[in-house]
Coordinates of C-alpha atoms in Angstrom, one line a residue:
Chain A
M479 CA -41.6 165.1 141.3
A480 CA -38.1 166.4 142.1
G481 CA -37.9 170.1 142.7
V482 CA -38.2 171.7 139.2
S483 CA -40.3 170.1 136.6
M484 CA -38.7 168.5 133.6
N485 CA -40.3 171.0 131.2
D486 CA -38.8 173.9 133.1
I487 CA -35.3 172.4 132.8
K488 CA -35.8 171.6 129.2
A489 CA -36.7 175.3 128.6
R490 CA -33.6 176.5 130.5
I491 CA -31.4 174.2 128.4
K492 CA -32.9 175.6 125.2
S493 CA -32.4 179.2 126.3
V494 CA -28.8 178.6 127.4
N495 CA -28.2 176.9 124.1
S496 CA -29.5 179.8 122.0
T497 CA -27.5 182.3 124.1
M498 CA -24.4 180.2 123.5
Q499 CA -25.1 180.3 119.7
I500 CA -25.0 184.1 119.9
T501 CA -21.8 184.3 122.0
K502 CA -20.1 181.7 119.8
A503 CA -21.0 183.8 116.7
M504 CA -19.7 186.9 118.4
E505 CA -16.5 185.2 119.3
L506 CA -15.9 184.1 115.7
V507 CA -16.6 187.7 114.5
A508 CA -14.3 189.2 117.1
T509 CA -11.5 186.7 116.1
S510 CA -11.6 187.6 112.5
K511 CA -12.0 191.3 113.2
L512 CA -9.1 191.1 115.6
R513 CA -6.8 189.8 112.9
R514 CA -7.5 192.8 110.8
A515 CA -7.4 195.3 113.7
K516 CA -4.1 193.9 114.9
M517 CA -2.5 194.4 111.5
R518 CA -3.8 197.9 111.3
A519 CA -2.4 198.6 114.8
E520 CA 1.0 197.2 113.8
Q521 CA 1.1 199.2 110.6
S522 CA 0.4 202.4 112.5
R523 CA 3.1 201.7 115.0
A524 CA 5.9 202.4 112.5
Y525 CA 4.6 206.0 112.0
G526 CA 4.3 206.5 115.7
E527 CA 7.8 205.4 116.3
I528 CA 9.3 207.6 113.6
A529 CA 7.2 210.6 114.5
T530 CA 8.1 210.3 118.2
E531 CA 11.8 210.0 117.4
A532 CA 11.8 213.1 115.2
M533 CA 9.7 215.0 117.8
K534 CA 12.3 214.0 120.5
K535 CA 15.0 215.5 118.4
I536 CA 13.2 218.7 117.9
L537 CA 12.4 218.9 121.6
L538 CA 16.1 218.6 122.4
A539 CA 16.8 221.9 120.6
P540 CA 17.3 224.9 123.0
A541 CA 15.2 227.0 120.7
V542 CA 11.9 225.3 121.6
A543 CA 12.3 226.2 125.3
D544 CA 10.0 229.2 125.1
S545 CA 7.5 227.6 122.7
P546 CA 4.0 227.8 124.1
Y547 CA 3.7 224.0 123.5
T548 CA 6.5 223.1 125.9
R549 CA 5.5 225.5 128.7
P550 CA 4.5 223.5 131.8
S551 CA 0.8 223.3 132.5
E552 CA -0.4 226.0 134.9
G553 CA -3.2 223.8 136.3
K554 CA -5.9 225.4 134.2
K555 CA -8.2 223.0 132.5
V556 CA -7.4 219.5 131.2
C557 CA -8.8 218.0 128.0
Y558 CA -9.1 214.3 127.8
V559 CA -9.3 212.4 124.5
V560 CA -11.1 209.3 125.6
I561 CA -11.1 206.4 123.1
A562 CA -13.6 203.6 123.9
G563 CA -15.6 201.1 121.8
D564 CA -18.9 201.3 119.9
R565 CA -20.5 198.3 121.6
G566 CA -20.6 196.5 124.9
L567 CA -20.2 192.8 125.5
A568 CA -16.4 193.2 125.6
G569 CA -15.8 192.4 129.3
G570 CA -14.3 195.3 131.2
F571 CA -13.1 197.1 128.1
N572 CA -15.2 200.3 128.2
V573 CA -15.5 200.3 132.0
G574 CA -11.7 200.1 132.3
I575 CA -11.2 203.2 130.2
F576 CA -13.9 205.2 132.1
R577 CA -12.4 204.2 135.4
T578 CA -8.9 205.3 134.2
V579 CA -10.3 208.7 133.3
Q580 CA -12.1 208.9 136.7
S581 CA -8.8 208.1 138.5
L582 CA -7.1 211.0 136.6
G583 CA -9.8 213.4 137.8
L584 CA -12.7 214.6 135.8
E585 CA -13.1 218.0 137.7
N586 CA -12.1 221.0 135.7
A587 CA -11.8 219.0 132.5
Y588 CA -13.1 218.8 129.0
V589 CA -13.6 215.5 127.2
I590 CA -13.4 214.6 123.5
P591 CA -15.2 211.2 123.5
V592 CA -14.3 208.9 120.7
G593 CA -16.5 205.9 120.1
K594 CA -20.3 205.4 120.7
K595 CA -19.9 204.1 124.3
A596 CA -17.7 207.1 125.3
V597 CA -20.1 209.6 123.7
E598 CA -23.0 208.0 125.6
Y599 CA -21.1 207.8 128.9
Y600 CA -19.8 211.4 129.0
R601 CA -23.0 213.0 127.8
G602 CA -24.2 214.8 130.9
R603 CA -21.3 213.5 133.0
A604 CA -18.6 215.8 131.7
E605 CA -18.2 218.8 129.4
C606 CA -17.8 217.4 125.9
L607 CA -16.2 219.5 123.3
T608 CA -17.7 217.5 120.4
E609 CA -19.6 214.3 119.9
A610 CA -18.6 213.9 116.2
F611 CA -16.1 211.2 116.6
S612 CA -18.3 208.1 116.7
P613 CA -18.5 205.4 115.7
V614 CA -14.9 204.7 116.2
D615 CA -14.9 201.7 113.9
N616 CA -14.4 203.6 110.7
L617 CA -12.5 206.7 111.8
S618 CA -10.0 207.7 109.1
V619 CA -6.6 209.4 109.4
G620 CA -8.5 212.5 108.4
A621 CA -10.7 212.3 111.5
A622 CA -7.6 211.9 113.7
M623 CA -6.1 215.0 112.1
K624 CA -9.4 216.8 112.9
I625 CA -9.1 215.9 116.5
A626 CA -5.5 217.1 116.5
R627 CA -6.5 220.5 115.0
L628 CA -9.3 220.8 117.6
L629 CA -6.8 220.2 120.4
I630 CA -4.2 222.7 119.1
D631 CA -7.0 225.2 118.6
G632 CA -8.2 224.9 122.1
F633 CA -4.6 224.9 123.4
D634 CA -3.7 228.0 121.5
R635 CA -6.8 229.8 122.8
G636 CA -6.0 228.8 126.3
T637 CA -9.3 226.9 126.8
F638 CA -7.1 224.2 128.4
D639 CA -3.4 223.8 128.9
R640 CA -3.0 220.1 129.2
V641 CA -4.1 217.3 126.8
V642 CA -4.2 213.7 127.9
L643 CA -5.0 210.8 125.6
V644 CA -6.7 207.8 127.3
Y645 CA -6.9 204.6 125.4
T646 CA -6.5 200.9 125.7
R647 CA -3.1 199.5 124.7
F648 CA -3.1 196.1 122.9
V649 CA -0.4 194.1 124.7
S650 CA -1.4 190.7 123.5
M651 CA -4.4 188.6 122.4
I652 CA -5.3 188.1 126.0
S653 CA -4.0 191.3 127.7
Q654 CA -5.3 194.8 127.1
V655 CA -4.3 197.6 129.4
P656 CA -6.0 201.0 129.8
T657 CA -3.2 203.7 129.6
H658 CA -2.9 207.4 129.3
T659 CA -0.3 209.7 127.8
V660 CA 0.2 213.4 128.0
L661 CA 0.1 214.9 124.5
L662 CA 0.4 218.5 125.5
P663 CA 2.4 220.3 126.7
L664 CA 5.3 218.5 125.1
E665 CA 8.0 217.3 127.4
R666 CA 11.4 218.7 126.7
G667 CA 14.5 216.6 126.7
A668 CA 17.6 217.8 128.6
G669 CA 20.6 219.2 126.8
G670 CA 21.3 218.2 123.2
Q671 CA 22.0 220.3 120.2
D672 CA 20.0 221.7 117.3
P673 CA 19.0 219.1 114.8
M674 CA 20.2 219.7 111.2
T675 CA 17.6 221.7 109.5
D676 CA 17.2 224.7 107.2
E677 CA 14.1 225.8 109.0
D678 CA 13.4 227.8 112.1
I679 CA 12.9 225.2 114.8
S680 CA 9.8 226.7 116.5
E681 CA 8.2 227.0 113.1
L682 CA 9.1 223.4 112.3
L683 CA 7.6 222.4 115.7
S684 CA 4.3 224.2 115.0
S685 CA 4.0 222.8 111.5
L686 CA 4.8 219.3 112.6
L687 CA 2.7 219.3 115.7
P688 CA -0.8 218.7 114.1
Q689 CA 0.6 215.8 112.1
Y690 CA 2.4 214.4 115.1
L691 CA -0.7 214.6 117.3
G692 CA -2.9 213.2 114.6
G693 CA -0.5 210.3 114.1
M694 CA -0.5 209.6 117.8
I695 CA -4.3 209.7 118.0
Y696 CA -4.7 207.6 114.9
G697 CA -2.3 205.1 116.4
A698 CA -4.2 205.0 119.7
I699 CA -7.5 204.5 117.8
A700 CA -6.0 201.5 115.9
E701 CA -4.6 200.2 119.1
S702 CA -7.8 200.6 120.9
L703 CA -9.8 198.8 118.2
A704 CA -7.5 195.8 118.3
A705 CA -7.8 195.8 122.1
E706 CA -11.6 195.9 121.9
C707 CA -11.7 192.9 119.6
G708 CA -9.3 191.1 121.9
A709 CA -11.3 191.9 125.0
R710 CA -14.6 190.9 123.3
R711 CA -13.0 187.6 122.1
T712 CA -11.9 186.8 125.6
A713 CA -15.2 187.7 127.1
M714 CA -17.2 185.7 124.6
N715 CA -14.9 182.7 125.1
A716 CA -15.5 182.8 128.8
A717 CA -19.3 183.1 128.1
N718 CA -19.1 180.1 125.9
K719 CA -17.4 178.0 128.5
N720 CA -19.9 179.1 131.2
A721 CA -22.8 178.2 128.9
E722 CA -21.3 174.8 128.3
E723 CA -20.9 174.2 132.0
M724 CA -24.4 175.3 132.6
I725 CA -25.8 172.9 130.0
V726 CA -23.9 170.0 131.5
G727 CA -25.3 170.8 134.9
L728 CA -28.8 171.3 133.5
N729 CA -28.6 168.0 131.6
L730 CA -27.6 166.3 134.8
S731 CA -30.6 167.7 136.7
Y732 CA -32.9 166.9 133.8
N733 CA -31.8 163.2 133.9
R734 CA -32.1 163.1 137.6
A735 CA -35.6 164.5 137.5
R736 CA -36.5 162.0 134.8
Q737 CA -35.1 159.1 136.9
A738 CA -37.0 160.4 140.0
M739 CA -40.2 160.4 138.0
I740 CA -39.7 156.9 136.7
T741 CA -38.9 155.6 140.2
Q742 CA -41.9 157.4 141.7
E743 CA -44.2 155.9 139.0
I744 CA -42.8 152.4 139.7
T745 CA -43.3 152.9 143.5
E746 CA -46.9 154.0 142.9
I747 CA -47.6 151.0 140.7
V748 CA -46.1 148.6 143.1
S749 CA -47.8 150.0 146.2
G750 CA -51.0 150.2 144.2
A751 CA -50.6 146.5 143.3
E752 CA -49.9 145.6 147.0
A753 CA -53.0 147.4 148.2
L754 CA -55.2 145.2 146.0
Chain B
M133 CA 25.0 204.6 92.4
K134 CA 25.2 204.0 96.1
E135 CA 22.0 202.9 97.8
F136 CA 20.6 203.9 101.1
S137 CA 17.8 202.5 103.2
L138 CA 14.5 204.3 102.8
Q139 CA 11.4 204.0 104.9
I140 CA 8.2 205.7 104.1
V141 CA 5.3 205.5 106.5
T142 CA 1.9 207.1 106.9
P143 CA -0.3 206.8 110.0
D144 CA -2.2 203.9 108.5
K145 CA 0.4 201.9 106.6
T146 CA 4.0 201.5 105.6
A147 CA 4.2 202.7 102.0
F148 CA 7.7 201.7 101.3
D149 CA 10.5 200.0 103.1
G150 CA 13.7 199.1 101.2
K151 CA 16.7 200.4 99.3
A152 CA 16.8 203.3 97.0
T153 CA 19.5 205.4 95.3
S154 CA 17.6 208.7 95.2
L155 CA 14.6 210.3 96.8
L156 CA 13.1 213.5 95.4
I157 CA 10.5 215.0 97.5
R158 CA 8.7 218.4 98.1
T159 CA 9.5 220.0 101.5
A160 CA 7.9 223.1 102.9
A161 CA 10.8 225.0 101.4
G162 CA 10.9 223.4 98.0
D163 CA 12.0 220.2 96.3
V164 CA 15.0 218.3 97.8
E165 CA 16.8 215.3 96.4
I166 CA 18.4 213.0 98.9
L167 CA 21.2 210.7 97.8
A168 CA 23.2 208.2 99.7
G169 CA 25.5 209.8 102.3
H170 CA 23.3 212.9 102.9
A171 CA 24.0 214.8 106.1
D172 CA 21.5 214.5 108.9
L173 CA 18.4 216.5 108.2
L174 CA 15.0 217.2 109.6
C175 CA 12.4 219.2 107.8
A176 CA 8.6 219.5 107.2
L177 CA 7.1 218.2 104.0
G178 CA 4.9 220.2 101.7
T179 CA 2.4 218.8 99.2
G180 CA 3.8 217.6 95.9
R181 CA 5.2 214.9 93.7
A182 CA 7.8 212.4 95.0
R183 CA 10.2 210.3 93.0
I184 CA 12.2 207.3 94.2
R185 CA 15.0 205.9 92.0
F186 CA 16.4 202.4 92.4
A187 CA 19.7 200.8 91.7
D188 CA 18.4 198.9 88.7
G189 CA 17.5 202.2 87.0
G190 CA 13.8 202.0 87.7
E191 CA 11.8 204.8 89.3
R192 CA 8.5 205.2 90.9
F193 CA 6.4 208.3 91.3
A194 CA 4.0 209.2 94.2
G195 CA 2.0 212.0 95.6
A196 CA 2.9 213.0 99.1
S197 CA 1.6 215.5 101.5
G198 CA 2.3 216.6 105.0
G199 CA 4.5 215.1 107.6
F200 CA 8.3 215.3 107.7
L201 CA 11.5 214.0 106.3
S202 CA 14.3 212.8 108.6
V203 CA 17.8 211.7 107.6
S204 CA 19.9 210.3 110.4
E205 CA 23.0 208.1 110.3
G206 CA 22.4 207.3 106.6
T207 CA 18.8 206.1 107.0
V208 CA 16.1 208.2 105.4
R209 CA 12.7 208.2 107.0
V210 CA 9.6 209.8 105.6
A211 CA 6.6 210.1 107.9
A212 CA 4.0 211.6 105.6
T213 CA 0.3 212.3 106.2
T214 CA -0.5 210.8 102.8
F215 CA 1.8 209.0 100.4
E216 CA 0.4 207.2 97.4
F217 CA 2.2 205.7 94.5
A218 CA 0.9 206.4 91.1
D219 CA -0.6 202.9 90.6
E220 CA -2.6 203.3 93.9
L221 CA -4.2 206.5 92.9
D222 CA -7.8 206.8 91.7
L223 CA -8.1 209.6 89.1
D224 CA -11.9 209.9 89.4
R225 CA -11.7 210.3 93.1
A226 CA -9.0 212.9 92.8
E227 CA -11.0 214.8 90.2
A228 CA -14.1 214.7 92.5
A229 CA -12.0 215.9 95.5
K230 CA -10.6 218.8 93.3
E231 CA -14.1 220.0 92.5
K232 CA -15.2 219.7 96.1
A233 CA -12.2 221.7 97.3
E234 CA -12.8 224.4 94.7
Q235 CA -16.4 224.7 95.9
R236 CA -15.2 225.0 99.4
I237 CA -12.7 227.7 98.6
K238 CA -15.5 229.7 97.0
N239 CA -17.8 229.2 100.1
A240 CA -15.1 229.5 102.8
K241 CA -16.2 231.6 105.7
S242 CA -13.1 231.8 107.8
R243 CA -9.4 231.9 107.2
A244 CA -8.9 228.4 108.7
E245 CA -11.6 227.0 106.4
L246 CA -9.9 228.6 103.4
D247 CA -6.5 227.2 104.4
L248 CA -7.9 223.7 104.8
A249 CA -9.7 223.8 101.5
K250 CA -6.6 225.1 99.8
A251 CA -4.6 222.2 101.3
K252 CA -7.2 219.8 100.0
L253 CA -7.1 221.3 96.5
Q254 CA -3.3 221.1 96.5
R255 CA -3.5 217.4 97.4
A256 CA -6.0 216.7 94.8
L257 CA -4.0 218.5 92.1
T258 CA -0.9 216.6 93.1
R259 CA -2.7 213.3 92.8
I260 CA -4.0 214.2 89.4
Q261 CA -0.6 215.3 88.3
V262 CA 1.1 212.1 89.4
K263 CA -1.6 210.0 87.9
T264 CA -1.7 211.7 84.5
M265 CA 2.1 212.1 84.1
K266 CA 3.8 209.7 81.8

């Protein structure tokens, strides 16, 4: 008998096959979810662009110079909004996000984890402000607004003086990049004049801020969901290919083992006949 | 009447993108009507009814809340927190939201809670108003 028994190889082939069925199904699901998530991400981008543009205009005004929201951070505490996924099996998607946060420095920081994986990961590892934003899959605009209010509340009270949003950017179907943006304090543009408005600029700023932040967070969530589906699709695709390769290899050894057995049997018969 | 390009977006969708001749919308300071050639403007939106008029004489009503209105170089952009045209609104849901908000106002414990509930009530009332208006 050659090395492994034929039954063992047969069992391996069967198990690899059933794993492949699962990964194939997951790839299909991720592909169809990706299409929807991508559309959602694209639709939320328009709001992000318009809101950012308007915010830039407001920030150019000299009147916002002494707003508490533009005051440079004094190195007190940081609050991270970390957006990860709900499930694993998406390659390095969740790990990539956690690593990015790690590289930014977790000492002296609060975390608002978004998504099941983020909540699980930061429980006990960091000071979490809330665990309410999970699963990430069906978070609404309202939830994003809630996060924004939470952030502004903490910022106003001086609990932290810097807010960083960490999420995965959906670059393309095959490329997803973990990124971070500083939400607060707002960065002031240089020079510029007052935008045309009837309202007091600082008042305008504080009334727009929650909506601006909420929009940015919602956009990041939509973007991250698309990235998660993309990452899962790529990972599952690779798993399928690996499984296929394994099956080819296993089939080969199965056939070899079978051939070796036949050869051995013939040899035994022949030598048995000769001995007579 | 002259047309201008109008873009209305909310965080989760683009509600409208096209040409219009007039936009009436509730800002934090009261209703404003924007026509073609309006000077540059930037202001916060309140909660209320919005009306868009088109070159062919047609008009559409919607309920809008939150966000801001920006006019720059002849393009009008509205980035609202919610913006729903009358035909997208669900009356039953709005009625339910109204009742829930009223309950919350009664049970509100803090100032922030009360403000939030009031904003919710205002949104629900706007939706009902837009839907039942004809």
